[in-house]
XYZ file of C-alpha atoms in Angstrom:
167
model
C -0.233 -0.168 -0.137
C 1.575 3.651 -0.464
C 0.331 6.793 0.531
C -4.097 7.196 1.177
C -4.725 5.019 -2.559
C -4.508 1.555 -2.274
C -1.731 0.050 -5.027
C -3.361 -3.236 -5.856
C -0.470 -6.280 -6.084
C -1.278 -6.675 -10.029
C -0.953 -3.673 -11.883
C -4.131 -4.775 -13.417
C -6.617 -5.489 -10.673
C -6.825 -1.419 -10.317
C -9.216 -0.581 -13.004
C -11.494 -3.335 -11.281
C -12.376 -1.493 -8.928
C -15.881 0.481 -9.617
C -15.088 3.679 -11.309
C -16.441 6.093 -8.682
C -14.784 4.861 -6.030
C -11.280 4.982 -8.645
C -13.026 8.873 -8.800
C -12.856 9.315 -5.246
C -9.237 8.021 -4.162
C -8.003 10.066 -6.910
C -9.063 13.219 -5.096
C -6.963 12.455 -1.908
C -3.429 13.804 -2.578
C -0.646 11.079 -1.270
C 0.558 14.359 1.215
C -2.828 15.293 2.764
C -1.015 19.149 2.816
C -1.493 19.810 -0.687
C -5.358 19.642 0.139
C -7.839 18.213 -2.030
C -6.739 17.846 -5.525
C -8.869 20.209 -7.425
C -8.829 19.045 -10.786
C -9.686 15.874 -10.232
C -12.329 16.791 -7.943
C -14.206 18.464 -11.253
C -13.765 14.568 -12.541
C -16.138 13.531 -9.935
C -18.556 16.151 -9.896
C -18.910 15.417 -13.615
C -19.240 12.251 -12.812
C -21.938 12.839 -9.654
C -23.739 15.230 -12.729
C -23.703 13.259 -15.177
C -24.882 9.486 -13.022
C -27.064 10.925 -10.656
C -27.862 7.420 -9.402
C -24.317 6.786 -8.618
C -24.258 10.047 -6.139
C -25.975 7.916 -3.064
C -22.460 5.202 -3.728
C -19.531 7.985 -4.194
C -21.195 9.612 -0.209
C -21.698 6.288 1.225
C -17.732 5.302 -0.079
C -16.751 9.032 1.259
C -18.434 8.111 4.287
C -16.561 5.244 4.941
C -13.252 6.561 3.967
C -14.007 9.642 6.213
C -14.842 7.307 8.738
C -11.876 5.447 8.942
C -9.697 8.436 8.482
C -10.755 9.840 11.840
C -10.470 6.411 13.246
C -6.649 6.074 12.271
C -6.310 10.487 13.380
C -5.830 11.092 9.836
C -7.343 14.175 9.709
C -5.934 16.326 6.685
C -7.832 13.258 5.351
C -11.160 14.148 6.970
C -10.796 17.677 6.267
C -10.208 16.661 2.235
C -12.864 14.584 2.729
C -15.644 16.593 4.040
C -14.562 19.374 1.011
C -15.287 17.216 -0.978
C -18.850 16.391 0.273
C -19.253 20.202 0.623
C -18.851 21.029 -2.879
C -20.716 17.309 -4.595
C -23.333 18.745 -1.834
C -23.243 22.195 -3.601
C -22.955 21.258 -7.050
C -25.861 18.171 -6.831
C -28.475 19.560 -4.619
C -30.900 20.343 -7.240
C -31.093 17.168 -9.074
C -30.511 14.109 -6.460
C -29.852 15.826 -3.223
C -32.033 12.653 -1.138
C -29.797 10.181 -1.996
C -26.804 11.382 -0.351
C -27.859 13.071 2.323
C -28.275 10.129 4.481
C -24.321 9.467 3.820
C -23.073 13.430 4.541
C -25.317 13.695 7.850
C -23.620 10.084 8.585
C -20.554 12.306 8.272
C -21.355 15.099 10.385
C -22.338 12.706 13.095
C -19.449 11.322 12.982
C -17.646 14.409 13.306
C -19.722 15.720 16.105
C -18.704 13.214 18.044
C -14.867 13.482 17.779
C -13.256 14.827 21.220
C -11.446 16.626 18.356
C -12.645 20.474 18.138
C -11.565 21.430 15.193
C -13.524 18.076 13.895
C -16.092 19.419 15.917
C -16.727 22.766 13.898
C -15.664 20.907 10.620
C -18.735 19.509 10.839
C -20.573 21.847 12.017
C -19.846 24.585 9.609
C -20.530 22.142 6.885
C -24.338 21.178 8.414
C -24.603 25.083 8.218
C -23.480 25.348 4.515
C -26.337 21.957 4.397
C -28.284 23.732 6.470
C -29.104 26.729 3.571
C -29.482 24.722 0.818
C -33.455 24.686 -0.403
C -34.395 21.521 -1.637
C -36.461 21.308 -4.240
C -38.587 18.209 -3.008
C -38.301 18.406 0.881
C -37.644 15.657 2.358
C -39.268 14.959 5.932
C -38.522 11.425 7.585
C -34.742 12.417 7.881
C -34.383 12.715 12.240
C -32.474 15.565 13.394
C -32.161 14.814 17.089
C -28.519 14.103 17.186
C -28.025 17.081 15.747
C -30.606 19.035 18.305
C -29.224 16.989 20.864
C -25.297 17.983 19.586
C -25.422 21.583 19.298
C -26.905 22.552 22.213
C -24.188 20.601 24.050
C -21.634 22.383 22.281
C -23.003 25.741 22.926
C -22.871 25.017 26.775
C -19.303 23.430 26.530
C -16.638 24.149 29.217
C -13.952 24.370 26.844
C -10.810 26.011 28.061
C -9.880 28.315 25.029
C -12.664 30.575 24.680
C -11.999 30.720 20.751
C -12.557 27.262 20.311
C -16.073 27.655 22.519
C -17.206 30.903 20.427
C -16.771 28.743 16.856
């Protein structure tokens, strides 16, 4: 295994992975300090817009990666995954947001459950972006109870750093 992307033992096996997984893997640079690979993110966004039925799989795979990276304390990759999610959410919100939202909310919840204030802030900012999107067909089946409870807890945080507490 080399860097964040997997290199299979047999060079030809990479082509057997689903296209959406290859596109998602390609947005992550070898060094997370380099940030999101913009040209590959454009390709992923184009693919998501061209094949909206794949959006839920893209979201699920990004969610899988984010959860794994949180567990491994690879926070640079977590930030990249959330940036990608935010961009996909903004680009694809009109036609097929409901296919994508469950994975998105799962990832935001994972960040809010973290003990790391910076991950909580990242999750909060992504949730705010999501909340400001007007849906063509609102979905009333979603439950936001966890988010209401968690945001209330965060408002009463006893964190020592006042700047972080305010954020």
